[in-house]
Coordinates of C-alpha atoms in Angstrom, one line a residue:
M1109 CA -35.9 67.4 -61.7
S1110 CA -38.1 66.4 -64.6
D1111 CA -35.9 63.4 -65.3
V1112 CA -36.2 62.4 -61.6
A1113 CA -40.0 62.6 -61.7
E1114 CA -40.1 60.4 -64.9
L1115 CA -37.8 58.0 -63.1
I1116 CA -40.3 57.7 -60.2
E1117 CA -43.2 57.4 -62.5
A1118 CA -41.6 54.6 -64.5
A1119 CA -40.7 52.7 -61.3
S1120 CA -44.2 53.2 -59.9
M1121 CA -45.6 51.6 -63.1
L1122 CA -43.3 48.5 -62.7
A1123 CA -44.3 48.1 -59.2
A1124 CA -47.9 48.3 -60.0
A1125 CA -47.5 45.7 -62.8
R1126 CA -45.9 43.4 -60.2
Q1127 CA -48.8 44.1 -57.8
R1128 CA -46.4 45.6 -55.2
A1129 CA -48.7 48.2 -53.6
D1130 CA -46.1 48.6 -50.8
L1131 CA -43.3 49.6 -53.2
T1132 CA -45.8 51.9 -54.9
G1133 CA -46.5 53.6 -51.6
R1134 CA -42.8 54.0 -51.0
L1135 CA -42.3 55.7 -54.4
Q1136 CA -45.3 57.9 -53.7
A1137 CA -43.6 59.1 -50.5
T1138 CA -40.4 59.7 -52.5
A1139 CA -42.3 61.8 -55.0
A1140 CA -43.7 63.8 -52.2
R1141 CA -40.3 64.6 -51.0
L1142 CA -39.3 65.6 -54.5
A1143 CA -42.3 67.9 -54.6
D1144 CA -40.9 69.9 -51.6
D1145 CA -38.0 71.3 -53.5
R1146 CA -37.1 73.9 -50.7
V1147 CA -33.5 74.4 -49.8
R1148 CA -33.6 75.7 -46.2
V1149 CA -30.9 78.2 -45.2
L1150 CA -31.0 79.4 -41.5
V1151 CA -29.8 82.9 -40.9
I1152 CA -28.5 82.9 -37.3
G1153 CA -26.6 85.3 -35.0
E1154 CA -26.9 87.6 -32.0
F1155 CA -29.4 90.5 -31.7
K1156 CA -28.9 93.6 -34.0
Q1157 CA -26.2 92.0 -36.2
G1158 CA -28.1 92.8 -39.4
K1159 CA -29.8 89.4 -40.1
S1160 CA -33.2 90.9 -41.2
Q1161 CA -31.4 93.4 -43.3
L1162 CA -29.3 90.7 -44.9
V1163 CA -32.5 88.7 -45.9
N1164 CA -34.1 91.8 -47.3
A1165 CA -31.2 92.7 -49.4
L1166 CA -30.9 89.2 -50.8
V1167 CA -34.6 89.0 -52.0
R1168 CA -34.6 92.7 -53.0
A1169 CA -37.7 93.4 -50.9
K1170 CA -38.1 95.0 -47.4
V1171 CA -40.1 92.1 -46.0
C1172 CA -38.4 91.6 -42.6
P1173 CA -38.9 94.5 -40.2
V1174 CA -35.7 96.4 -39.5
D1175 CA -35.3 99.2 -37.0
D1176 CA -32.9 100.3 -34.2
D1177 CA -35.6 99.4 -31.6
I1178 CA -37.0 96.3 -33.4
A1179 CA -35.8 92.8 -32.8
T1180 CA -37.1 89.7 -34.4
S1181 CA -39.1 87.5 -31.9
V1182 CA -40.4 84.8 -34.3
P1183 CA -38.6 82.7 -37.0
T1184 CA -39.6 84.1 -40.5
A1185 CA -39.2 81.8 -43.4
V1186 CA -39.0 83.7 -46.8
S1187 CA -39.6 81.6 -50.0
Y1188 CA -40.9 82.0 -53.5
A1189 CA -44.6 82.6 -54.3
D1190 CA -46.5 83.8 -57.3
S1191 CA -47.9 86.8 -55.2
P1192 CA -46.9 88.3 -51.8
T1193 CA -48.3 86.2 -49.0
V1194 CA -47.9 85.9 -45.1
T1195 CA -49.0 82.9 -43.2
L1196 CA -48.8 82.7 -39.4
V1197 CA -48.1 79.1 -38.3
K1198 CA -48.8 77.9 -34.7
H1199 CA -48.1 74.2 -34.0
S1200 CA -49.9 72.3 -31.2
G1201 CA -50.1 68.7 -30.0
R1202 CA -47.2 66.2 -29.5
D1203 CA -45.2 64.0 -31.6
F1204 CA -45.9 60.9 -29.6
D1205 CA -47.2 59.8 -26.1
H1206 CA -44.4 59.6 -23.6
D1207 CA -46.1 56.8 -21.6
D1208 CA -46.6 54.7 -24.8
P1209 CA -44.1 55.5 -27.6
D1210 CA -45.9 53.2 -30.0
A1211 CA -49.2 55.1 -29.7
P1212 CA -49.6 58.2 -32.0
A1213 CA -50.6 61.3 -30.4
P1214 CA -52.7 64.1 -32.0
A1215 CA -50.8 67.0 -33.5
H1216 CA -51.8 69.8 -35.9
S1217 CA -50.9 73.2 -37.0
E1218 CA -53.1 76.4 -37.1
R1219 CA -52.4 78.6 -40.2
T1220 CA -53.7 82.1 -40.4
E1221 CA -53.3 84.4 -43.5
V1222 CA -52.5 88.0 -42.9
S1223 CA -51.5 90.9 -45.1
L1224 CA -47.9 91.9 -45.7
D1225 CA -48.5 95.1 -43.8
E1226 CA -49.3 93.2 -40.6
L1227 CA -46.1 91.2 -40.7
A1228 CA -44.1 93.4 -38.3
A1229 CA -46.9 93.3 -35.7
H1230 CA -46.4 89.5 -35.4
V1231 CA -42.7 88.9 -35.9
A1232 CA -41.2 91.9 -34.1
H1233 CA -40.5 92.1 -30.4
V1234 CA -42.4 95.4 -30.2
G1235 CA -45.7 93.9 -31.5
N1236 CA -45.1 90.3 -30.2
P1237 CA -42.8 90.5 -27.2
E1238 CA -41.2 87.1 -26.3
N1239 CA -43.5 85.6 -28.9
R1240 CA -46.5 85.9 -26.5
E1241 CA -48.7 84.8 -29.5
G1242 CA -47.0 81.3 -29.5
L1243 CA -46.2 81.3 -33.1
S1244 CA -43.9 78.5 -34.4
Q1245 CA -42.9 80.5 -37.5
V1246 CA -44.1 83.0 -40.1
E1247 CA -44.0 82.0 -43.7
V1248 CA -43.6 84.8 -46.3
G1249 CA -44.0 84.2 -50.0
L1250 CA -42.4 86.6 -52.5
P1251 CA -42.3 86.6 -56.3
S1252 CA -38.5 86.9 -56.2
A1253 CA -36.4 85.4 -59.0
F1254 CA -33.6 84.7 -56.5
L1255 CA -35.9 82.4 -54.5
Q1256 CA -37.6 80.7 -57.5
G1257 CA -35.1 77.9 -57.5
G1258 CA -36.4 76.6 -54.2
L1259 CA -34.3 78.7 -51.9
E1260 CA -35.9 79.4 -48.4
L1261 CA -34.2 81.9 -46.1
V1262 CA -35.1 81.6 -42.3
D1263 CA -34.6 84.8 -40.4
T1264 CA -34.2 83.6 -36.8
P1265 CA -34.7 85.6 -33.7
G1266 CA -31.5 86.8 -32.0
V1267 CA -30.2 84.3 -29.6
G1268 CA -29.6 86.9 -26.9
G1269 CA -26.0 85.8 -26.9
L1270 CA -24.6 82.7 -28.6
G1271 CA -23.5 81.6 -25.2
S1272 CA -27.1 81.7 -23.8
V1273 CA -29.3 78.7 -23.3
R1274 CA -31.7 80.0 -25.8
A1275 CA -29.1 79.5 -28.5
T1276 CA -29.6 75.8 -28.0
A1277 CA -33.0 76.2 -29.6
T1278 CA -31.3 77.4 -32.7
L1279 CA -28.8 74.5 -32.5
A1280 CA -31.8 72.1 -32.5
A1281 CA -33.0 73.3 -35.9
L1282 CA -29.6 73.0 -37.7
P1283 CA -29.8 69.2 -38.5
G1284 CA -32.9 70.0 -40.7
A1285 CA -31.2 72.9 -42.6
D1286 CA -29.4 72.5 -45.9
A1287 CA -27.0 75.4 -45.0
V1288 CA -26.4 78.0 -42.2
L1289 CA -25.4 81.6 -42.5
L1290 CA -23.7 82.8 -39.2
I1291 CA -24.0 86.5 -39.0
S1292 CA -21.7 88.9 -37.1
D1293 CA -21.1 92.6 -37.8
A1294 CA -17.8 94.2 -38.4
A1295 CA -17.8 96.1 -35.0
Q1296 CA -15.4 93.4 -33.5
E1297 CA -13.8 90.1 -34.3
Y1298 CA -15.5 86.9 -33.3
T1299 CA -16.1 86.4 -29.6
A1300 CA -15.2 83.1 -27.8
A1301 CA -19.0 82.4 -27.7
E1302 CA -19.4 82.7 -31.4
I1303 CA -16.4 80.4 -32.2
E1304 CA -17.9 77.8 -29.8
F1305 CA -21.3 78.1 -31.3
A1306 CA -19.7 77.7 -34.8
K1307 CA -18.0 74.5 -33.7
H1308 CA -21.3 73.0 -32.7
A1309 CA -23.1 74.3 -35.7
V1310 CA -20.7 72.9 -38.2
R1311 CA -21.0 69.4 -36.6
L1312 CA -24.7 69.5 -37.0
C1313 CA -24.9 71.2 -40.4
P1314 CA -21.4 71.0 -42.3
N1315 CA -22.6 73.6 -44.9
L1316 CA -21.7 76.7 -42.9
T1317 CA -21.0 80.2 -44.3
C1318 CA -19.9 83.1 -42.1
V1319 CA -21.0 86.6 -43.0
V1320 CA -19.6 89.8 -41.8
T1321 CA -22.1 92.6 -42.1
K1322 CA -22.1 96.4 -41.9
I1323 CA -18.8 96.9 -43.5
D1324 CA -19.9 100.4 -44.6
L1325 CA -19.9 101.4 -41.0
Y1326 CA -16.5 100.2 -39.8
P1327 CA -13.4 101.4 -41.6
E1328 CA -11.4 98.5 -40.0
W1329 CA -13.6 95.8 -41.4
R1330 CA -10.8 94.3 -43.4
R1331 CA -8.7 93.7 -40.3
I1332 CA -11.8 92.2 -38.5
H1333 CA -12.4 89.9 -41.6
A1334 CA -8.8 88.7 -41.5
L1335 CA -8.9 88.0 -37.7
N1336 CA -12.2 86.2 -38.2
V1337 CA -10.7 84.0 -40.9
E1338 CA -7.7 83.3 -38.5
H1339 CA -10.1 82.4 -35.6
L1340 CA -12.0 79.9 -37.7
A1341 CA -8.7 78.3 -39.0
R1342 CA -7.4 78.0 -35.5
A1343 CA -10.6 76.3 -34.4
G1344 CA -10.5 73.9 -37.2
I1345 CA -13.7 75.2 -38.8
K1346 CA -13.8 75.1 -42.6
A1347 CA -16.2 78.0 -43.6
E1348 CA -15.9 80.9 -46.1
V1349 CA -16.1 84.4 -44.5
V1350 CA -18.0 86.8 -46.7
P1351 CA -18.0 90.6 -45.9
V1352 CA -21.2 92.4 -47.0
S1353 CA -23.0 95.7 -46.7
S1354 CA -26.8 95.8 -46.9
T1355 CA -26.8 99.5 -47.1
L1356 CA -24.5 99.5 -50.2
R1357 CA -26.7 96.7 -51.7
W1358 CA -29.8 98.9 -51.5
L1359 CA -28.0 102.0 -52.9
A1360 CA -26.7 99.8 -55.8
L1361 CA -30.3 98.5 -56.4
E1362 CA -31.8 102.0 -56.4
H1363 CA -29.3 103.5 -58.8
D1364 CA -28.7 100.4 -60.8
D1365 CA -24.9 100.6 -60.1
N1366 CA -23.1 97.3 -60.8
D1367 CA -19.9 98.4 -59.3
L1368 CA -21.5 99.5 -56.1
N1369 CA -23.3 96.1 -56.0
V1370 CA -20.0 94.2 -56.3
E1371 CA -18.5 96.3 -53.6
S1372 CA -21.5 95.3 -51.2
G1373 CA -20.3 91.7 -51.4
F1374 CA -23.7 90.3 -52.2
P1375 CA -23.0 88.9 -55.6
Q1376 CA -20.5 86.6 -53.9
L1377 CA -23.0 85.6 -51.3
A1378 CA -25.7 85.1 -53.9
T1379 CA -23.3 82.8 -55.8
L1380 CA -22.6 80.8 -52.7
L1381 CA -26.4 80.3 -52.1
T1382 CA -27.0 79.4 -55.8
E1383 CA -24.4 76.7 -55.5
I1384 CA -26.0 75.4 -52.4
V1385 CA -29.3 75.1 -54.3
A1386 CA -27.5 73.2 -57.1
D1387 CA -26.0 70.8 -54.6
A1388 CA -29.3 70.3 -52.9
E1389 CA -31.0 69.5 -56.2
A1390 CA -28.2 67.0 -56.9
L1391 CA -28.5 65.4 -53.5
T1392 CA -32.3 65.1 -53.9
G1393 CA -31.7 63.4 -57.3
R1394 CA -29.3 60.8 -55.6
V1395 CA -31.7 60.1 -52.7
V1396 CA -34.5 59.5 -55.3
A1397 CA -32.3 57.4 -57.4
N1398 CA -31.3 55.3 -54.4
S1399 CA -35.0 54.8 -53.5
V1400 CA -35.8 53.6 -57.0
L1401 CA -32.7 51.3 -56.9
R1402 CA -34.0 49.6 -53.7
V1403 CA -37.3 49.2 -55.5
T1404 CA -35.8 47.7 -58.7
E1405 CA -33.5 45.3 -56.5
Q1406 CA -36.6 44.0 -54.8
L1407 CA -38.6 43.6 -58.0
S1408 CA -35.5 42.0 -59.9
A1409 CA -34.8 39.6 -56.9
G1410 CA -38.5 38.1 -57.2
L1411 CA -38.7 38.3 -61.0
N1412 CA -35.4 36.3 -61.5
A1413 CA -36.7 33.5 -59.3
E1414 CA -40.0 33.4 -61.2
L1415 CA -38.3 33.5 -64.6
G1416 CA -35.9 30.7 -63.5
A1417 CA -38.8 28.6 -62.5
A1418 CA -40.8 29.3 -65.7
E1419 CA -37.9 28.6 -68.0
N1420 CA -36.9 25.4 -66.3
P1421 CA -39.8 23.7 -64.4
K1422 CA -37.4 20.9 -63.1
T1423 CA -35.8 23.6 -60.7
V1424 CA -39.1 24.7 -59.3
E1425 CA -38.8 22.6 -56.1
A1426 CA -35.4 23.9 -55.3
I1427 CA -36.3 27.5 -56.2
T1428 CA -39.4 27.3 -54.0
R1429 CA -37.4 25.7 -51.2
D1430 CA -34.9 28.6 -51.2
L1431 CA -37.6 31.2 -51.5
R1432 CA -39.4 29.7 -48.4
E1433 CA -36.1 29.7 -46.5
S1434 CA -35.6 33.3 -47.4
R1435 CA -39.2 34.1 -46.1
S1436 CA -38.3 32.4 -42.8
R1437 CA -35.2 34.6 -42.4
V1438 CA -37.2 37.8 -43.3
A1439 CA -39.9 36.7 -40.8
A1440 CA -37.3 36.5 -38.1
L1441 CA -36.2 40.1 -38.9
R1442 CA -39.8 41.3 -37.8
D1443 CA -39.6 39.4 -34.5
R1444 CA -38.9 41.4 -31.4
S1445 CA -36.1 39.0 -30.5
A1446 CA -34.2 39.9 -33.8
R1447 CA -30.7 41.1 -33.3
W1448 CA -31.4 44.5 -34.8
Q1449 CA -34.5 44.9 -32.5
Q1450 CA -32.4 44.1 -29.4
T1451 CA -29.7 46.5 -30.5
L1452 CA -32.2 49.3 -31.0
A1453 CA -34.0 48.8 -27.7
D1454 CA -30.8 48.4 -25.6
G1455 CA -29.1 51.2 -27.5
V1456 CA -31.8 53.8 -26.8
N1457 CA -31.9 52.7 -23.2
D1458 CA -28.2 53.1 -22.9
L1459 CA -28.0 56.3 -24.7
T1460 CA -30.9 57.9 -22.6
A1461 CA -28.9 57.0 -19.3
D1462 CA -25.6 58.2 -20.8
I1463 CA -26.9 61.5 -22.1
D1464 CA -28.7 62.2 -18.9
Y1465 CA -25.6 61.4 -16.9
D1466 CA -23.4 63.5 -19.2
L1467 CA -25.7 66.5 -18.7
R1468 CA -25.9 66.2 -15.0
D1469 CA -22.1 65.7 -14.6
R1470 CA -21.5 68.8 -16.7
M1471 CA -24.0 70.8 -14.6
R1472 CA -22.5 69.5 -11.3
E1473 CA -19.1 70.8 -12.3
I1474 CA -20.5 74.3 -13.2
L1475 CA -22.4 74.3 -9.8
R1476 CA -19.2 73.6 -7.9
S1477 CA -17.3 76.3 -9.7
A1478 CA -20.1 78.7 -9.3
E1479 CA -20.5 78.1 -5.5
D1480 CA -16.7 78.4 -5.0
E1481 CA -16.8 81.7 -6.9
I1482 CA -19.7 83.0 -4.8
E1483 CA -17.6 82.3 -1.7
L1484 CA -14.5 84.1 -3.0
L1485 CA -16.3 87.1 -4.5
G1486 CA -18.0 88.1 -1.1
D1487 CA -21.2 90.0 -1.8
P1488 CA -22.8 88.5 -4.9
A1489 CA -25.0 91.5 -5.4
V1490 CA -22.0 93.6 -6.3
V1491 CA -20.9 91.4 -9.2
W1492 CA -24.2 89.8 -10.1
V1493 CA -24.4 91.7 -13.3
E1494 CA -21.3 90.1 -14.5
F1495 CA -21.6 86.8 -12.6
A1496 CA -25.0 85.7 -13.9
P1497 CA -24.1 86.0 -17.6
W1498 CA -20.9 84.0 -16.9
V1499 CA -23.0 81.2 -15.3
E1500 CA -25.5 81.3 -18.1
E1501 CA -22.7 81.1 -20.7
Q1502 CA -21.1 78.0 -18.9
V1503 CA -24.6 76.3 -18.7
A1504 CA -25.3 77.0 -22.3
S1505 CA -22.0 75.6 -23.3
A1506 CA -22.5 72.5 -21.4
A1507 CA -26.2 72.2 -22.8
S1508 CA -25.1 72.7 -26.3
A1509 CA -22.2 70.2 -26.2
N1510 CA -24.6 67.6 -24.5
F1511 CA -27.1 68.2 -27.4
V1512 CA -24.5 67.7 -30.1
W1513 CA -23.2 64.7 -28.5
A1514 CA -26.6 63.2 -28.2
H1515 CA -27.3 63.9 -31.9
E1516 CA -24.0 62.2 -32.9
R1517 CA -24.6 59.1 -30.6
A1518 CA -28.2 58.8 -32.2
Q1519 CA -26.6 58.6 -35.7
W1520 CA -24.1 56.1 -34.4
L1521 CA -26.9 54.0 -33.0
A1522 CA -28.7 54.2 -36.3
G1523 CA -25.6 52.9 -38.1
Q1524 CA -25.2 50.0 -35.5
V1525 CA -28.9 48.8 -36.0
A1526 CA -28.5 49.2 -39.8
D1527 CA -25.4 47.0 -39.8
H1528 CA -27.1 44.4 -37.7
F1529 CA -30.2 44.4 -39.9
A1530 CA -28.1 44.1 -43.0
E1531 CA -25.9 41.3 -41.5
D1532 CA -29.1 39.2 -40.5
G1533 CA -31.0 40.0 -43.6
Q1534 CA -28.2 40.3 -46.2
L1535 CA -29.6 43.5 -47.5
S1536 CA -28.3 46.7 -49.0
L1537 CA -29.6 49.4 -46.7
P1538 CA -30.1 53.2 -47.2
D1539 CA -28.1 55.7 -45.2
L1540 CA -30.2 56.8 -42.2
A1541 CA -30.5 60.5 -41.1
P1542 CA -32.3 60.4 -37.8
S1543 CA -34.4 63.5 -37.0
T1544 CA -33.7 65.5 -34.0
G1545 CA -37.1 67.3 -34.2
S1546 CA -37.6 70.7 -32.7
A1547 CA -35.8 70.0 -29.5
M1548 CA -34.8 72.5 -26.8
L1549 CA -37.4 75.2 -27.6
A1550 CA -38.3 75.6 -23.9
E1551 CA -37.9 79.1 -22.3
I1552 CA -35.4 79.0 -19.5
R1553 CA -36.1 81.5 -16.8
P1554 CA -33.2 83.8 -16.2
M1555 CA -31.5 83.9 -12.8
T1556 CA -32.5 86.6 -10.4
L1557 CA -31.1 87.8 -7.1
D1558 CA -32.7 89.9 -4.3
D1559 CA -30.0 92.6 -3.8
S1560 CA -32.1 95.0 -1.8
E1561 CA -30.4 96.7 1.1
P1562 CA -31.9 97.5 4.6
T1563 CA -33.2 101.1 4.6
L1564 CA -31.8 103.8 6.8
G1565 CA -34.6 103.4 9.2
E1566 CA -34.2 99.6 9.5
K1567 CA -30.5 100.1 10.2
A1568 CA -31.3 102.6 12.9
L1569 CA -33.8 100.3 14.5
T1570 CA -31.2 97.5 14.6
A1571 CA -28.7 99.7 16.2
V1572 CA -31.2 101.1 18.7
R1573 CA -32.3 97.6 19.5
G1574 CA -28.8 96.3 20.1
G1575 CA -27.8 99.5 22.0
Y1576 CA -30.9 99.5 24.2
I1577 CA -30.1 96.0 25.5
G1578 CA -26.5 97.0 26.1
T1579 CA -27.4 100.1 28.0
L1580 CA -30.0 98.5 30.1
M1581 CA -27.8 95.5 31.0
F1582 CA -24.8 97.5 31.9
G1583 CA -26.8 100.2 33.6
M1584 CA -28.4 97.6 36.0
F1585 CA -24.9 96.2 36.8
S1586 CA -23.7 99.8 37.5
T1587 CA -26.6 100.5 40.0
V1588 CA -25.0 98.0 42.3
A1589 CA -22.0 100.4 42.6
G1590 CA -24.3 103.2 43.3
L1591 CA -24.3 104.8 39.9
A1592 CA -27.4 105.9 37.9
L1593 CA -29.0 103.7 35.3
L1594 CA -27.8 105.9 32.5
N1595 CA -24.1 106.7 33.1
P1596 CA -21.1 106.9 30.8
F1597 CA -20.4 103.2 31.1
S1598 CA -23.8 102.0 30.2
V1599 CA -24.1 104.4 27.4
G1600 CA -20.7 103.4 26.1
A1601 CA -21.7 99.7 26.2
G1602 CA -24.9 100.5 24.5
L1603 CA -23.0 102.2 21.6
L1604 CA -20.5 99.2 21.3
L1605 CA -23.4 96.7 21.3
G1606 CA -25.4 98.7 18.8
G1607 CA -22.4 98.9 16.4
R1608 CA -21.9 95.1 16.8
S1609 CA -25.7 94.5 16.1
L1610 CA -25.2 96.5 12.8
R1611 CA -22.1 94.5 11.8
E1612 CA -23.8 91.2 12.6
E1613 CA -26.9 92.3 10.5
K1614 CA -24.6 93.1 7.6
K1615 CA -22.9 89.9 7.9
R1616 CA -26.2 88.0 8.1
Q1617 CA -27.4 89.9 5.0
L1618 CA -24.3 88.8 3.2
T1619 CA -24.7 85.2 4.1
R1620 CA -28.3 85.3 3.0
R1621 CA -27.5 86.8 -0.4
Q1622 CA -24.7 84.2 -0.8
A1623 CA -27.3 81.5 -0.2
Q1624 CA -29.8 83.1 -2.4
A1625 CA -27.2 83.2 -5.1
K1626 CA -26.2 79.5 -4.8
L1627 CA -29.9 78.8 -4.8
A1628 CA -30.5 80.8 -8.0
V1629 CA -27.7 79.0 -9.7
R1630 CA -28.9 75.6 -8.6
Q1631 CA -32.5 76.3 -9.7
Y1632 CA -31.3 77.6 -13.1
A1633 CA -29.3 74.5 -13.6
E1634 CA -32.0 72.2 -12.6
D1635 CA -34.4 74.1 -15.0
V1636 CA -32.0 73.5 -17.8
I1637 CA -31.6 69.8 -16.9
F1638 CA -35.3 69.4 -16.8
H1639 CA -35.9 71.0 -20.3
V1640 CA -32.8 69.8 -22.1
G1641 CA -33.1 66.3 -20.6
K1642 CA -36.7 66.0 -21.8
D1643 CA -35.8 67.1 -25.3
S1644 CA -33.0 64.6 -25.5
R1645 CA -35.4 61.7 -24.5
D1646 CA -37.9 62.9 -27.0
M1647 CA -35.3 63.0 -29.7
L1648 CA -34.0 59.4 -28.8
R1649 CA -37.7 58.2 -28.8
R1650 CA -38.2 59.6 -32.2
V1651 CA -35.1 58.0 -33.5
Q1652 CA -36.3 54.7 -32.0
R1653 CA -39.7 54.9 -33.7
E1654 CA -38.2 55.9 -37.0
L1655 CA -35.7 53.1 -37.1
R1656 CA -38.2 50.6 -36.0
D1657 CA -40.8 51.7 -38.6
H1658 CA -38.2 51.8 -41.3
F1659 CA -36.7 48.3 -40.8
T1660 CA -40.0 46.7 -40.1
G1661 CA -41.2 48.2 -43.4
V1662 CA -38.2 46.9 -45.2
A1663 CA -38.9 43.4 -43.8
T1664 CA -42.5 43.6 -44.7
E1665 CA -41.7 44.5 -48.3
L1666 CA -39.3 41.6 -48.5
D1667 CA -41.8 39.2 -47.2
L1668 CA -44.4 40.3 -49.7
A1669 CA -41.9 40.0 -52.5
L1670 CA -40.9 36.5 -51.5
Q1671 CA -44.5 35.4 -51.1
A1672 CA -45.4 36.6 -54.7
S1673 CA -42.3 34.8 -56.0
V1674 CA -43.3 31.5 -54.2
R1675 CA -46.8 31.7 -55.5
T1676 CA -45.7 32.5 -59.2
A1677 CA -43.0 29.7 -59.2
E1678 CA -45.6 27.3 -58.1
D1679 CA -48.1 28.3 -60.7
A1680 CA -45.4 28.1 -63.4
A1681 CA -44.7 24.4 -62.4
H1682 CA -48.4 23.5 -63.1
A1683 CA -48.8 25.6 -66.2
S1684 CA -49.1 24.4 -69.7
S1685 CA -46.2 24.7 -72.3
A1686 CA -48.0 27.5 -74.1
D1687 CA -48.9 29.3 -70.8
R1688 CA -45.4 28.9 -69.7
D1689 CA -43.9 30.4 -72.8
A1690 CA -46.3 33.4 -72.6
L1691 CA -45.2 33.8 -68.9
V1692 CA -41.6 33.6 -69.9
R1693 CA -42.1 36.4 -72.6
K1694 CA -44.0 38.5 -70.1
L1695 CA -41.3 38.1 -67.3
R1696 CA -38.5 38.9 -69.7
A1697 CA -40.2 42.1 -70.9
Q1698 CA -40.7 43.1 -67.2
A1699 CA -37.0 42.3 -66.5
E1700 CA -35.8 44.4 -69.4
A1701 CA -38.0 47.3 -68.2
I1702 CA -36.7 47.0 -64.7
A1703 CA -33.2 46.8 -66.0
G1704 CA -33.7 50.1 -68.0
V1705 CA -35.1 51.8 -65.0
E1706 CA -32.2 50.6 -62.7
A1707 CA -29.6 51.7 -65.3
A1708 CA -31.1 55.2 -65.4
A1709 CA -31.3 55.3 -61.5
R1710 CA -27.7 54.3 -61.4
R1711 CA -26.7 57.0 -63.8
L1712 CA -28.4 59.6 -61.7
S1713 CA -26.8 58.3 -58.5
N1714 CA -23.5 57.6 -60.0
V1715 CA -23.7 54.1 -58.6
P1716 CA -21.8 51.4 -60.6
A1717 CA -23.9 48.4 -61.8
A1718 CA -23.4 45.3 -59.9
V1719 CA -21.2 42.7 -61.3
G1720 CA -23.0 39.5 -62.5

């Protein structure tokens, strides 16, 4: 990374010498990205699968609270620090105004330092149930050699079933991760929900590793491991499956037993994470090198025109004319009628409509299936314990598929806009990685059903009410025949009508519960549509702003470069012979320096030099 930092510094000096404050600012932003050397690895999985134990065993410190009755309720990011630190982070504000996407809205984060002993009270469900404190995450710093290379392990809350809607919040964080560890214990093979989640996860973050935990508790863990490998291969998911035991790891550390440590499986997992850090560093180097290359390309383009005008004053007029024409083309790129601007605006509008339609269409099919099942099942209160999770799993699957599709379509749109900008501007553009933000973090209320039954007294009152009417009605008819009001016929009629009233009341209660069940499913789906739809629109607006700002900035940089070249070419035409010779020497020296920086950047990014 020191070579990369020196490369940025050299390019910044060249940009400053050419009086290109815009390019200097871009390089400063690149340097800031280089300063953040964290390699983010998300540890995800269902409740009580051993995620916190895994993180503790990796960093060799019992930092994440672990207990049979404790579940993590707040994401906990563990990274390197010179001394143990714990910081509670609470974000507030918005990324932008929904009424005016161009207007920035206030956003800030509140950070509070606490002691390591207080960590469990804030991240565990016992001390902070359902994250009632509203924390975005907790940052833990440890003086761990394993983390010193920039690795950051994020212990995420259990998703409450990978088929639940809350699992979509975890999916939303995947595009910003460098790698993902999918945790599942050796008690059983992968469920359908876990395989489906892995399919979505690998599309958002291709660097996926599956970890089978608690192999010390289950003698059949090798068979479970083999079955999991088969399930992943059958699903077309390329991911390594690593069996580990956190208990054996701690025993090995306590007794300094290398054989036991190898048996725990953690050396293999640590090696994989170390390779991820190395790959991330190489990727950061390539990103920095590409940024420097874009800067040197702009510096070289203007410098070559100026050098040509200084060396051959007779060509000044032609060079100036070409530069002015280039400025006109660049100015057109910043106009709202430019092709890339139209593609961006139309694309975001179309995607918003398509994604909303896709989500509603998926939910409509689920509602139809759920309502048909309610009619077939009879009394929904009897099967609600099984029926409600089935509906939630179907809704979660639909929401996750819609989110992944929206993310992929947003990336496709970014590519279309980049292609049109490059076509109109004849530029070499960087690869774009649209951010999905922190979408789908809304809490979805679970479905509920009033399954209360009438009490014995209420049933008796219903029977008496129906029987009284029957007895009175038939008793009055029987008095015409000279019988008493209460006679065997009137009493029998009362009993029959009382029983019928009970049956009708039971049928009415069944119809009511079926209607309530359908309403609960519909309200649950509408709640999901509301939150997920909002998050998708937010993501697309964010993509629109990023693409607009990026390409407008590129066009502005080009315009400034061409403006400076026109001015220098015109000055060279009116300069004396001695001044022109001095200018030529100066420009050649700058050209050699730029060529040296460009060659270093190409070596770092493995990009071949341009011919000619």
